[in-house]
Coordinates of C-alpha atoms and ligand atoms in Angstrom, one line a residue:
Chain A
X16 CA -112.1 -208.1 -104.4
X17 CA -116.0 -208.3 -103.7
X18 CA -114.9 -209.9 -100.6
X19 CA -112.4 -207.5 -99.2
X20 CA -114.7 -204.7 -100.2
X21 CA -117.4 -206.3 -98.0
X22 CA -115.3 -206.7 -95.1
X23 CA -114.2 -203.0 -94.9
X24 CA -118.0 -202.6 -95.3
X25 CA -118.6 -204.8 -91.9
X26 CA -115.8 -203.3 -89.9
X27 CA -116.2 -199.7 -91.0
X28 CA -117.6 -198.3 -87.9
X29 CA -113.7 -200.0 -86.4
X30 CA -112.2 -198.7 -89.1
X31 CA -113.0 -195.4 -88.5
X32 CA -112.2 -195.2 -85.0
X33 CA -108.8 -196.4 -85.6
X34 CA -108.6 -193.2 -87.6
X35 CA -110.3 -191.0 -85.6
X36 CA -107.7 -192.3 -83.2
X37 CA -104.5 -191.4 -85.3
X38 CA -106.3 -188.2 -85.8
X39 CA -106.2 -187.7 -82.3
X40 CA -103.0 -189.0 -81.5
X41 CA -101.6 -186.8 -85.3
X42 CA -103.4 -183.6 -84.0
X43 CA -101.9 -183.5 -80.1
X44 CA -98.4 -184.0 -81.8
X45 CA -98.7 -181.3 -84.2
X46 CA -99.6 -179.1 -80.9
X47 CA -96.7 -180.4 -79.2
X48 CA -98.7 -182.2 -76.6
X49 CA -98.5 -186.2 -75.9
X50 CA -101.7 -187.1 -77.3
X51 CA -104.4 -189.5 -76.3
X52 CA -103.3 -193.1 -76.8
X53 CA -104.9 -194.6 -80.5
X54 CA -107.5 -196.4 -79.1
X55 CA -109.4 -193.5 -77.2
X56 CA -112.0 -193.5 -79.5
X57 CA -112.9 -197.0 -78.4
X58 CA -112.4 -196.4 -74.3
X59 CA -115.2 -193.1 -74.9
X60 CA -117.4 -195.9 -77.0
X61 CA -117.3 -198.1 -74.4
X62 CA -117.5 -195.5 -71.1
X63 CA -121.0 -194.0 -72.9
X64 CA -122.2 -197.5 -73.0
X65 CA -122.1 -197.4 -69.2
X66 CA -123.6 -194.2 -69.1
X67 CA -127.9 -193.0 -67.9
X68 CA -129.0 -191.9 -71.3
X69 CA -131.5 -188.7 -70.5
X70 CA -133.9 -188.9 -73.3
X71 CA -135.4 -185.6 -74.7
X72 CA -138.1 -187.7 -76.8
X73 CA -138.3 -190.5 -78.7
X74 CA -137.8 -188.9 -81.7
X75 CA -135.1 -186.9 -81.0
X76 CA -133.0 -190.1 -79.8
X77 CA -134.7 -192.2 -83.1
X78 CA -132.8 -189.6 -85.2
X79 CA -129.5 -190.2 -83.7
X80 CA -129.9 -193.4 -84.6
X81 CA -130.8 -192.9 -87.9
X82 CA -128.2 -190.7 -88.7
X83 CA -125.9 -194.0 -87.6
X84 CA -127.7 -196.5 -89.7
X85 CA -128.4 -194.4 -92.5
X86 CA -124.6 -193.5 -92.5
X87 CA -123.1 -197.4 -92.7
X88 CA -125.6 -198.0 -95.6
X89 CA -124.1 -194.8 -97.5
X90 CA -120.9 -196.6 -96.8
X91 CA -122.4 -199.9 -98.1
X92 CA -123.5 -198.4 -100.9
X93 CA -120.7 -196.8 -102.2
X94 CA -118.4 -200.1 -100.9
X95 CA -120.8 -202.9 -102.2
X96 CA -124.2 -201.9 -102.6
X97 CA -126.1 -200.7 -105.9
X98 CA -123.7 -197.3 -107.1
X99 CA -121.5 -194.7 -105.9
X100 CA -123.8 -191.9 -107.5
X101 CA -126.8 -193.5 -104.4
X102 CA -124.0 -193.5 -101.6
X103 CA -123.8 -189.7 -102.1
X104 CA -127.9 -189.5 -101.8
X105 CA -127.7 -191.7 -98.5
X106 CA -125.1 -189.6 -97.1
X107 CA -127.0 -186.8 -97.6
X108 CA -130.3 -188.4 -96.4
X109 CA -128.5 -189.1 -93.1
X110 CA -127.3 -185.8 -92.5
X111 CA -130.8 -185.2 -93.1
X112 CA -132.0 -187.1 -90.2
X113 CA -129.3 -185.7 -88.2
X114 CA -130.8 -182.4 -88.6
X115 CA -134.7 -183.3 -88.0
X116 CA -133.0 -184.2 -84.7
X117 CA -131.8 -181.6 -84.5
X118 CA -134.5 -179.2 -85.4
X119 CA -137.3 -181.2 -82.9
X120 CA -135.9 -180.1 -79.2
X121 CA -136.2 -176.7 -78.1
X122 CA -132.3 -175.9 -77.4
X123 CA -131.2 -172.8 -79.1
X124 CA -127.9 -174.6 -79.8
X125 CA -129.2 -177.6 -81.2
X126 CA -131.3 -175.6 -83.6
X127 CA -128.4 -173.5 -84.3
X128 CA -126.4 -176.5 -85.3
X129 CA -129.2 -177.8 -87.4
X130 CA -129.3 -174.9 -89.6
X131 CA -126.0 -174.8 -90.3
X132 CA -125.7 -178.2 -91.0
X133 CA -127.9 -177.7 -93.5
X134 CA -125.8 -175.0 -94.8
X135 CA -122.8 -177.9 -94.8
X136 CA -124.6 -179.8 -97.0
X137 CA -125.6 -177.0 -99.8
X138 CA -122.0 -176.6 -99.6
X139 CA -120.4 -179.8 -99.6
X140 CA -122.8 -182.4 -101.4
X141 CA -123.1 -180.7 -105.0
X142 CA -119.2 -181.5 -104.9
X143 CA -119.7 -184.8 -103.8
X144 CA -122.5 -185.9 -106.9
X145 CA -119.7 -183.9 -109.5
X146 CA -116.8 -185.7 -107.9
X147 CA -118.7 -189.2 -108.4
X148 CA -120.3 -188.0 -112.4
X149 CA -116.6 -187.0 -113.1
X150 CA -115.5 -190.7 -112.0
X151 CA -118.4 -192.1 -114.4
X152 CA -116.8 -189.8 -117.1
X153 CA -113.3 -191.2 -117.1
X154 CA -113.7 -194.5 -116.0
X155 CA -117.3 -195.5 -117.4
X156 CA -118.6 -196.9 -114.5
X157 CA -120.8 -196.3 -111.6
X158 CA -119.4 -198.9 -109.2
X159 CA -116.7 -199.2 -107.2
X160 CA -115.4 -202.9 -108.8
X161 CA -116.0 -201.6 -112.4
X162 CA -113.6 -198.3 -111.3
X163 CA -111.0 -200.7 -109.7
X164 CA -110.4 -202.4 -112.5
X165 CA -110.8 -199.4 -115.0
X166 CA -107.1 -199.6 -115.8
X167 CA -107.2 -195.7 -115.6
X168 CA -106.3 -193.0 -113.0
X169 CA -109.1 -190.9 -112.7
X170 CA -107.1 -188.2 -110.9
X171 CA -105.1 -187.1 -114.2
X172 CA -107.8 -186.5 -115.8
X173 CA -109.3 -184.4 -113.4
X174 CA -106.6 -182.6 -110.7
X175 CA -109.3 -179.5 -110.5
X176 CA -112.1 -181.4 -109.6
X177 CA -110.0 -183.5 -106.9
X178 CA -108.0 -180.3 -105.3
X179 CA -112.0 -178.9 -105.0
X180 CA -112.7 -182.4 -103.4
X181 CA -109.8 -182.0 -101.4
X182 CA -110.7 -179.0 -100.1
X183 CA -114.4 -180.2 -99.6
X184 CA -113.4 -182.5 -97.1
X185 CA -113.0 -179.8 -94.0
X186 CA -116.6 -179.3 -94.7
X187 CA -117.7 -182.2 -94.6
X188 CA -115.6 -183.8 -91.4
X189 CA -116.6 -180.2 -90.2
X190 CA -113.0 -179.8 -89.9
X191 CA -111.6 -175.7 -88.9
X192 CA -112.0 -173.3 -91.2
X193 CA -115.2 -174.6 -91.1
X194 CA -116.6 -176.6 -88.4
X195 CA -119.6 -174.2 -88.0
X196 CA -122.0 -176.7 -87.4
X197 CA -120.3 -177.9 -84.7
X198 CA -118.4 -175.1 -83.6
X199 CA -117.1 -176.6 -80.0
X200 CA -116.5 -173.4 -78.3
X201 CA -119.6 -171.8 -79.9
X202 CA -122.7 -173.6 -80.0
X203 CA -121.1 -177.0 -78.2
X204 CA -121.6 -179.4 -80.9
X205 CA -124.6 -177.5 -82.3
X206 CA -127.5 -180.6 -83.3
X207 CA -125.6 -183.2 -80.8
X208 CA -125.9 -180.9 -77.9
X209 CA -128.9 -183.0 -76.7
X210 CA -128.0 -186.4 -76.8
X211 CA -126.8 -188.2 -74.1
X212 CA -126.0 -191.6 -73.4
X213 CA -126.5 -194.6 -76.1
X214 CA -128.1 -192.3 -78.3
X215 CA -124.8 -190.0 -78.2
X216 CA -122.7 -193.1 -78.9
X217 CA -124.7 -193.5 -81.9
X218 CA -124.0 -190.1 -83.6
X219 CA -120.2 -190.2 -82.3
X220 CA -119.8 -193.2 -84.1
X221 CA -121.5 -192.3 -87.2
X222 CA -119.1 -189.4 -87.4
X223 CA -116.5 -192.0 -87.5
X224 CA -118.3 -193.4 -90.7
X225 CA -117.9 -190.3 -92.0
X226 CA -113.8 -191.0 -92.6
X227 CA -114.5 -194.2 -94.2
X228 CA -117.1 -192.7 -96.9
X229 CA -114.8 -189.9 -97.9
X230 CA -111.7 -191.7 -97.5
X231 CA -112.9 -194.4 -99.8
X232 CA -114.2 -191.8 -102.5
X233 CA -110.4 -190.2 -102.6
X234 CA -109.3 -193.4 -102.7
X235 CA -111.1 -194.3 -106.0
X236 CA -109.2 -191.4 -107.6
X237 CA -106.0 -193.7 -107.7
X238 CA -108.4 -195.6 -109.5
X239 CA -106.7 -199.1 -110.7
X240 CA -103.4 -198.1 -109.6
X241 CA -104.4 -198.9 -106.1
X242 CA -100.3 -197.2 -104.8
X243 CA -101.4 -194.2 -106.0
X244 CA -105.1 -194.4 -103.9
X245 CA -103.4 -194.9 -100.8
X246 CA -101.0 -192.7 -100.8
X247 CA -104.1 -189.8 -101.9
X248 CA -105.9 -190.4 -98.9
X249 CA -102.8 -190.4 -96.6
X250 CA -101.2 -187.1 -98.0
X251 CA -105.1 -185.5 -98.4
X252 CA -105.7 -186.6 -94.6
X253 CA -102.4 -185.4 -93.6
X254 CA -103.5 -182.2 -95.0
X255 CA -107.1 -181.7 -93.9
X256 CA -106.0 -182.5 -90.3
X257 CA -102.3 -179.7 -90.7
X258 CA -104.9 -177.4 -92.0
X259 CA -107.4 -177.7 -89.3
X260 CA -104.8 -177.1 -86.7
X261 CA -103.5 -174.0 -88.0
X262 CA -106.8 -172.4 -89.0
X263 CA -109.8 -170.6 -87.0
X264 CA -113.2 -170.9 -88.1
X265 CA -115.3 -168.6 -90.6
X266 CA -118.5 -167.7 -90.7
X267 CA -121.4 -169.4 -92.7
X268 CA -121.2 -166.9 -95.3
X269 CA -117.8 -167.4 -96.0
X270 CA -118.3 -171.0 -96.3
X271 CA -120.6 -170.6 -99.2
X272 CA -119.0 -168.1 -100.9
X273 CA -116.0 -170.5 -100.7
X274 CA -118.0 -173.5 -102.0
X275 CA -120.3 -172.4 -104.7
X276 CA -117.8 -169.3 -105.8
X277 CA -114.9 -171.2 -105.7
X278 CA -114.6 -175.0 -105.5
X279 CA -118.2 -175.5 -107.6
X280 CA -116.9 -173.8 -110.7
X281 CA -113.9 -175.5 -110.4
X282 CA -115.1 -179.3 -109.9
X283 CA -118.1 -177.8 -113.1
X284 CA -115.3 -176.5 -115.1
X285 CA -113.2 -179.7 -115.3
X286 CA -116.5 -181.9 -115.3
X287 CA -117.8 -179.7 -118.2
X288 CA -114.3 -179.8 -119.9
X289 CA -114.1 -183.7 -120.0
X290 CA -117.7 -184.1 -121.1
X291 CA -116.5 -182.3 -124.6
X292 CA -112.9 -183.0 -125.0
X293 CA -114.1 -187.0 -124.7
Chain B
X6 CA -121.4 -207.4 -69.2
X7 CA -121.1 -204.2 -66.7
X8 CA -118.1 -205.0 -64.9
X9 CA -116.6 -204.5 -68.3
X10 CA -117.8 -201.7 -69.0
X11 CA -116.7 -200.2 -65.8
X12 CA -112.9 -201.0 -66.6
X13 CA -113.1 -198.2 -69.4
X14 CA -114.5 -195.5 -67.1
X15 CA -110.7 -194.3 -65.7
X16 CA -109.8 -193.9 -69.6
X17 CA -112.2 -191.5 -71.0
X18 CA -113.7 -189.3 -68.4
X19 CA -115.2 -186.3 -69.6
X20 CA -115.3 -183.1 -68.0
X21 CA -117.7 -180.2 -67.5
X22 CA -116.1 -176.6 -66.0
X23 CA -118.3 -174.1 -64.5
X24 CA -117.4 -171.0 -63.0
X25 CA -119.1 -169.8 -60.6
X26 CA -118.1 -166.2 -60.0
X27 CA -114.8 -167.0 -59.3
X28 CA -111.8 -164.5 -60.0
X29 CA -110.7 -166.8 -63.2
X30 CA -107.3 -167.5 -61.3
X31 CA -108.5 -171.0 -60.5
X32 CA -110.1 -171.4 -64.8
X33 CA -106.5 -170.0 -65.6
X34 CA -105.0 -173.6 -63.7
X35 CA -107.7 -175.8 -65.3
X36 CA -106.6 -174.6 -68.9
X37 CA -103.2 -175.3 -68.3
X38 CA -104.1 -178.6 -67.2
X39 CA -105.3 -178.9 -70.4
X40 CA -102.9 -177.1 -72.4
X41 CA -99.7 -178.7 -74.2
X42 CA -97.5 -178.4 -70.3
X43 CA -99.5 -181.1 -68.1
X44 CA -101.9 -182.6 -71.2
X45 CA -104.4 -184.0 -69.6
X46 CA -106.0 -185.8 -73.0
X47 CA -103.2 -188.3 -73.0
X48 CA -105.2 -189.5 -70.0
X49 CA -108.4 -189.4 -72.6
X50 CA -109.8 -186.7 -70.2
X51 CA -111.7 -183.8 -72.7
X52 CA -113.0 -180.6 -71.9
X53 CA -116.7 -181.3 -73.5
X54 CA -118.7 -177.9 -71.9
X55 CA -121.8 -179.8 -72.6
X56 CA -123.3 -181.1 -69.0
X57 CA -125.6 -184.1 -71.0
X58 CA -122.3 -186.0 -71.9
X59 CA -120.0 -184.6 -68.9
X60 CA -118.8 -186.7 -65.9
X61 CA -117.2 -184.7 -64.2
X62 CA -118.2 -181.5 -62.5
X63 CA -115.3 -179.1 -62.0
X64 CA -116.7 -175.9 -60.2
X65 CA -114.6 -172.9 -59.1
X66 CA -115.5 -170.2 -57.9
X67 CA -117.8 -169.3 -54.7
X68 CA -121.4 -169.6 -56.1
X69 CA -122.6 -166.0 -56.3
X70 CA -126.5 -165.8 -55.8
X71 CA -126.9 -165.4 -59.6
X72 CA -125.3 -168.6 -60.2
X73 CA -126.8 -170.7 -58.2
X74 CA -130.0 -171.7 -60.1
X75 CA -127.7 -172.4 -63.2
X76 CA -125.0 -174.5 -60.9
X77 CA -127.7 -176.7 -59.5
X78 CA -129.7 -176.9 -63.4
X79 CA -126.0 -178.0 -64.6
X80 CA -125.3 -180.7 -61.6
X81 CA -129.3 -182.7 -62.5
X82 CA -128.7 -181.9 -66.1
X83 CA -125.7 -184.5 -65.9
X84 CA -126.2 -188.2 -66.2
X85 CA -125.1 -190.8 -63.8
X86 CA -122.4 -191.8 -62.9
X87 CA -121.0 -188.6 -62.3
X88 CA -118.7 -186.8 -59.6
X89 CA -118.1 -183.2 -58.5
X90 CA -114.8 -181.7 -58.0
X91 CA -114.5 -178.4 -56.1
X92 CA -111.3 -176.2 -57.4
X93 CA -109.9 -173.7 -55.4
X94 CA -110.4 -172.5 -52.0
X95 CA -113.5 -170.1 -53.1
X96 CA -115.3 -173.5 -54.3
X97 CA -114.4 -175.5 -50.7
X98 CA -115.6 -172.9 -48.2
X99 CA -116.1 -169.3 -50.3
X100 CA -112.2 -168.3 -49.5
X101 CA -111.5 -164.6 -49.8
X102 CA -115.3 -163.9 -51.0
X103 CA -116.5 -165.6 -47.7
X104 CA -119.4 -164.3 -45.8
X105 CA -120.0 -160.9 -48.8
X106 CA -123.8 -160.4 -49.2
X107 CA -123.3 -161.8 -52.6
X108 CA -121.7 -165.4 -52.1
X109 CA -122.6 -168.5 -51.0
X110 CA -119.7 -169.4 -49.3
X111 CA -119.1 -173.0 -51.3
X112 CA -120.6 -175.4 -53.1
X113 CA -121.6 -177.8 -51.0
X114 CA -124.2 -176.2 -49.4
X115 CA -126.2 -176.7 -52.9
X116 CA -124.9 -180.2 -54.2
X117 CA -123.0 -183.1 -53.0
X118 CA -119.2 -182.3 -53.4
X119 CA -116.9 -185.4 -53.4
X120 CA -113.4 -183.8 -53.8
X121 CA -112.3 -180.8 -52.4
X122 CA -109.0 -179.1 -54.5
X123 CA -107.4 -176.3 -52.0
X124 CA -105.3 -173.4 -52.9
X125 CA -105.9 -169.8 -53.8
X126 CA -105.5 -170.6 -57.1
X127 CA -105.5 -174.3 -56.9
X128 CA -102.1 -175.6 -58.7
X129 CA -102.5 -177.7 -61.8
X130 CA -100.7 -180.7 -59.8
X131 CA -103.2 -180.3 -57.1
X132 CA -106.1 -180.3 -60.0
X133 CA -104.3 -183.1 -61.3
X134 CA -104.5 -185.2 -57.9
X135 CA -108.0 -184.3 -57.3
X136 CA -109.1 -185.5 -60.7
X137 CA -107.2 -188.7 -60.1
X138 CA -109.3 -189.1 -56.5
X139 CA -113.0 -188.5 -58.4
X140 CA -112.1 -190.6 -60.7
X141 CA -111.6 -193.5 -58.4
X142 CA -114.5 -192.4 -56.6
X143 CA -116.6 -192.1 -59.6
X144 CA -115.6 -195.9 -60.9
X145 CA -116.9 -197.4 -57.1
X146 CA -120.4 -194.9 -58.2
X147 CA -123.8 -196.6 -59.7
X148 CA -125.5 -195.9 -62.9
X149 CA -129.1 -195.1 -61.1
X150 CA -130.5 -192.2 -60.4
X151 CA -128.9 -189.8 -57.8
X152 CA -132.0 -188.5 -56.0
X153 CA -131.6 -185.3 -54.0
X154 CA -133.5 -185.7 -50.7
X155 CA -131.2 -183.3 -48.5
X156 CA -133.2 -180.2 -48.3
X157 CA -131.8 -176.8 -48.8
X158 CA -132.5 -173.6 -47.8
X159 CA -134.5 -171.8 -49.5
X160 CA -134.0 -168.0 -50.6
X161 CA -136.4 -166.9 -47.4
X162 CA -134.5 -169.5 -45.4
X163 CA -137.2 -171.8 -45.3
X164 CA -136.2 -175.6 -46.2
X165 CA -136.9 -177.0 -49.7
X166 CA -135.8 -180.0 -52.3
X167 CA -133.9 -178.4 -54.9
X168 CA -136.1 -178.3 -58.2
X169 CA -138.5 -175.5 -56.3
X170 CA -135.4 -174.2 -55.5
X171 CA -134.0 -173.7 -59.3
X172 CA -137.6 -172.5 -60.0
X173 CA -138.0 -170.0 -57.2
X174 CA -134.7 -168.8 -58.2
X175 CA -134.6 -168.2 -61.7
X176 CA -138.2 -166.2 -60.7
X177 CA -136.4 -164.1 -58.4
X178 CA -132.6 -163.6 -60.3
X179 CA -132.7 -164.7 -63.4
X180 CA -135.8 -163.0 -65.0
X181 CA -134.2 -159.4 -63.9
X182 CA -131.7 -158.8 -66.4
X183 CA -132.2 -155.1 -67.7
X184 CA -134.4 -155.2 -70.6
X185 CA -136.4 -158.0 -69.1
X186 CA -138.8 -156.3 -66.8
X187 CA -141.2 -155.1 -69.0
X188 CA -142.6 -158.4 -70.2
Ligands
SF4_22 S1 -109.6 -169.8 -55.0 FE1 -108.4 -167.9 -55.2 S2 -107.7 -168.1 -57.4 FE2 -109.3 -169.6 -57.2 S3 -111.2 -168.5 -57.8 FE3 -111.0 -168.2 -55.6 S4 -109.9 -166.3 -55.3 FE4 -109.6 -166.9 -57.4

């Protein structure tokens, strides 16, 4: 177990770009269009390595590459590492990083994107740190081994908090309705405007991390019943990605009242409700 | 190391459209190059609209005056290895808008162009072919810098390298949008 959960640790940044590949691939068949072939995310990896990078300055190019490391250790943490509940905090601290990058160049758009990533994450994260207390709750156990082999499903006990985790995870991917902080056709990317290069490959790929981190906390609902896990995180991909084809994007305000007024009662109420009945 | 790297250039090039004052016909064929008819993503080729991680320079259109400044700041914002396709017959030689007082007849006369897409509007097969030809020009091109020593004239004729030409520019058309002038 420890083993396999350290290898998908090591490959993750692969991992992910095989899915951001199927995505892809998924997406340009749901449009009725061929699709790029499933390793594209690879051939871009490889092109940008070939690429002049144009640095802004060093610390806007530092960041990007924070954003990347501090991503795979939020993966390591959740897969290996100390706790789930300090994967969330990492994730959050890279997206952090992310952002002082994206605040320290002048670019209108790259500020843009900053502050609406930051908006992303007072939406998204307070889901996260409920979804990952309501897993302590049911299975009594902050890491991922100890909720393997729970011998319970943590999504019975909680189908509220997941459907609000399910519907998180637009926001987080920055999936439409709400890819604001990216916003291609708007602000171009928003905070990765300005990279270039090496230093773009780094926050491309870190997005890719990204599927990994989330994938694996959906897949912990399934909890010991490991059929049941993978089938969640097909059907709830399968879903983000119908939903972001047939959506446009909202606004920022929107987003939040979505998140706090919505999902964040929901994910409290049945967080709240298993605290007492237990 | 590089030569391997080359190899992956054909399957992900990225592209950057600008139009410069162009009647949209010649956009209208690049979008349905893109759209679910011809597809061009199966061939890994994106529309990114961000110059810093383009290859690919599509212009159409035959470079009004306003645009120039902003054509050439898009070309040196890009990062080498790149190429530059011109669409449509406005882009190759100005077309219908040639010789008005507020064209430039083409884009070549501000940067290097290494295809040229004719047809008024350029067909999406034609766009299709012409993206095919940059590309294999673009995987024979080096990753060092393209310096820009072929002078231009300058907006009182006068020959100059092209960054004083972006600035004097943007001085002269770009600061004189209404609401502007008072600062
Ligand atoms: S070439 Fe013809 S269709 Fe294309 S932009 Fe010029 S006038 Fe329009």
């Amino acid at each position: 177990m420890k083993a396999i959960l350290l290898l998908v640790a090591l490959l993750s940044p692969i991992l992910g770009g095989i899915v951001y590949g199927i995505e892809r691939k998924l997406k340009a068949r749901m449009q009725n269009r061929m699709g790029p072939p499933l390793l594209q995310p690879f051939y871009d990896f490889f092109k940008l390595a070939d690429k002049r990078a144009l640095q802004i300055h060093s610390f806007h190019s530092l960041m990007g590459i924070a954003f990347f490391v501090a991503a795979w250790f939020a993966v390591f943490a959740l897969l290996v590492g100390p706790n789930i509940l300090v994967a969330v905090f990492l994730h959050v601290l890279a997206l952090l990083f992310f952002t002082a990058g994206g605040f320290s160049v002048k670019s209108p758009y790259s500020v843009m994107g900053a502050l609406r990533e930051l908006a992303h994450i007072l939406a998204a994260e307070p889901i996260l740190v409920f979804a990952v207390i309501a897993l302590y709750l049911t299975t009594g156990s902050w890491d991922i081994e100890g909720i393997l082999s729970s011998g319970k499903v943590p999504l019975f006990e909680m189908p509220l908090l997941f459907a609000a985790l399910v519907l998180t995870i637009p926001i987080v991917l920055k999936r439409s309705p709400f890819d604001i902080s990216e916003a291609h056709q708007e602000i171009i990317g928003g905070a990765e405007i300005e990279y270039s290069g090496i230093f773009y490959e780094a926050v491309y790929t870190a997005k890719w991390l990204e599927y990994i981190f989330i994938g694996t906390l959906i897949f912990l609902f399934g909890g010991s019943n490991y059929l049941i896990g993978f089938l969640l995180v097909a059907l709830t991909f399968l879903l983000v990605w119908l939903i972001d084809n047939s959506t446009t994007r909202l606004t920022v305000h929107h987003m939040m009242k979505f998140a706090w007024g919505v999902l964040l009662p929901l994910a409290a109420f049945n967080v709240f409700w298993i605290a007492i009945w237990r | 190391m590089f030569g391997f790297l080359k190899r992956f250039r054909k399957k992900s090039p990225w592209i950057l459209h600008y139009n410069t004052g162009s009647c949209n016909g010649c956009d209208i064929e690049i979008l349905a190059c893109l759209g679910p008819k011809y597809d061009l993503e199966r061939f890994g080729i994106v529309n990114k609209g961000n110059p810093k991680q383009a290859d690919i320079l599509l212009v159409t259109g035959p470079v009004t005056k306003r645009a120039r400044a902003r054509l050439l700041r898009l070309y040196m914002q890009m990062p080498e290895p790149k190429v530059v396709v011109a669409v449509g017959a406005c882009a190759c030689t100005g077309g219908v808008f040639r010789y008005m007082y507020n064209v430039e007849n083409g884009v070549d006369r501000y940067i290097p162009v290494d295809v040229y897409v004719p047809g008024c509007a350029a067909r999406p097969e034609n766009i299709i072919e012409g993206v095919k030809k940059a590309i294999e020009i673009w995987e024979r091109k080096k990753k060092e810098r393209i310096e820009l020593p072929k002078l231009v004239e300058g907006v009182e004729g006068e020959p100059l390298d092209r960054r004083t030409l972006i600035r004097q520019l943007e001085e002269k058309f770009c600061k004189r949008l209404p609401g502007e002038e008072e600062e």
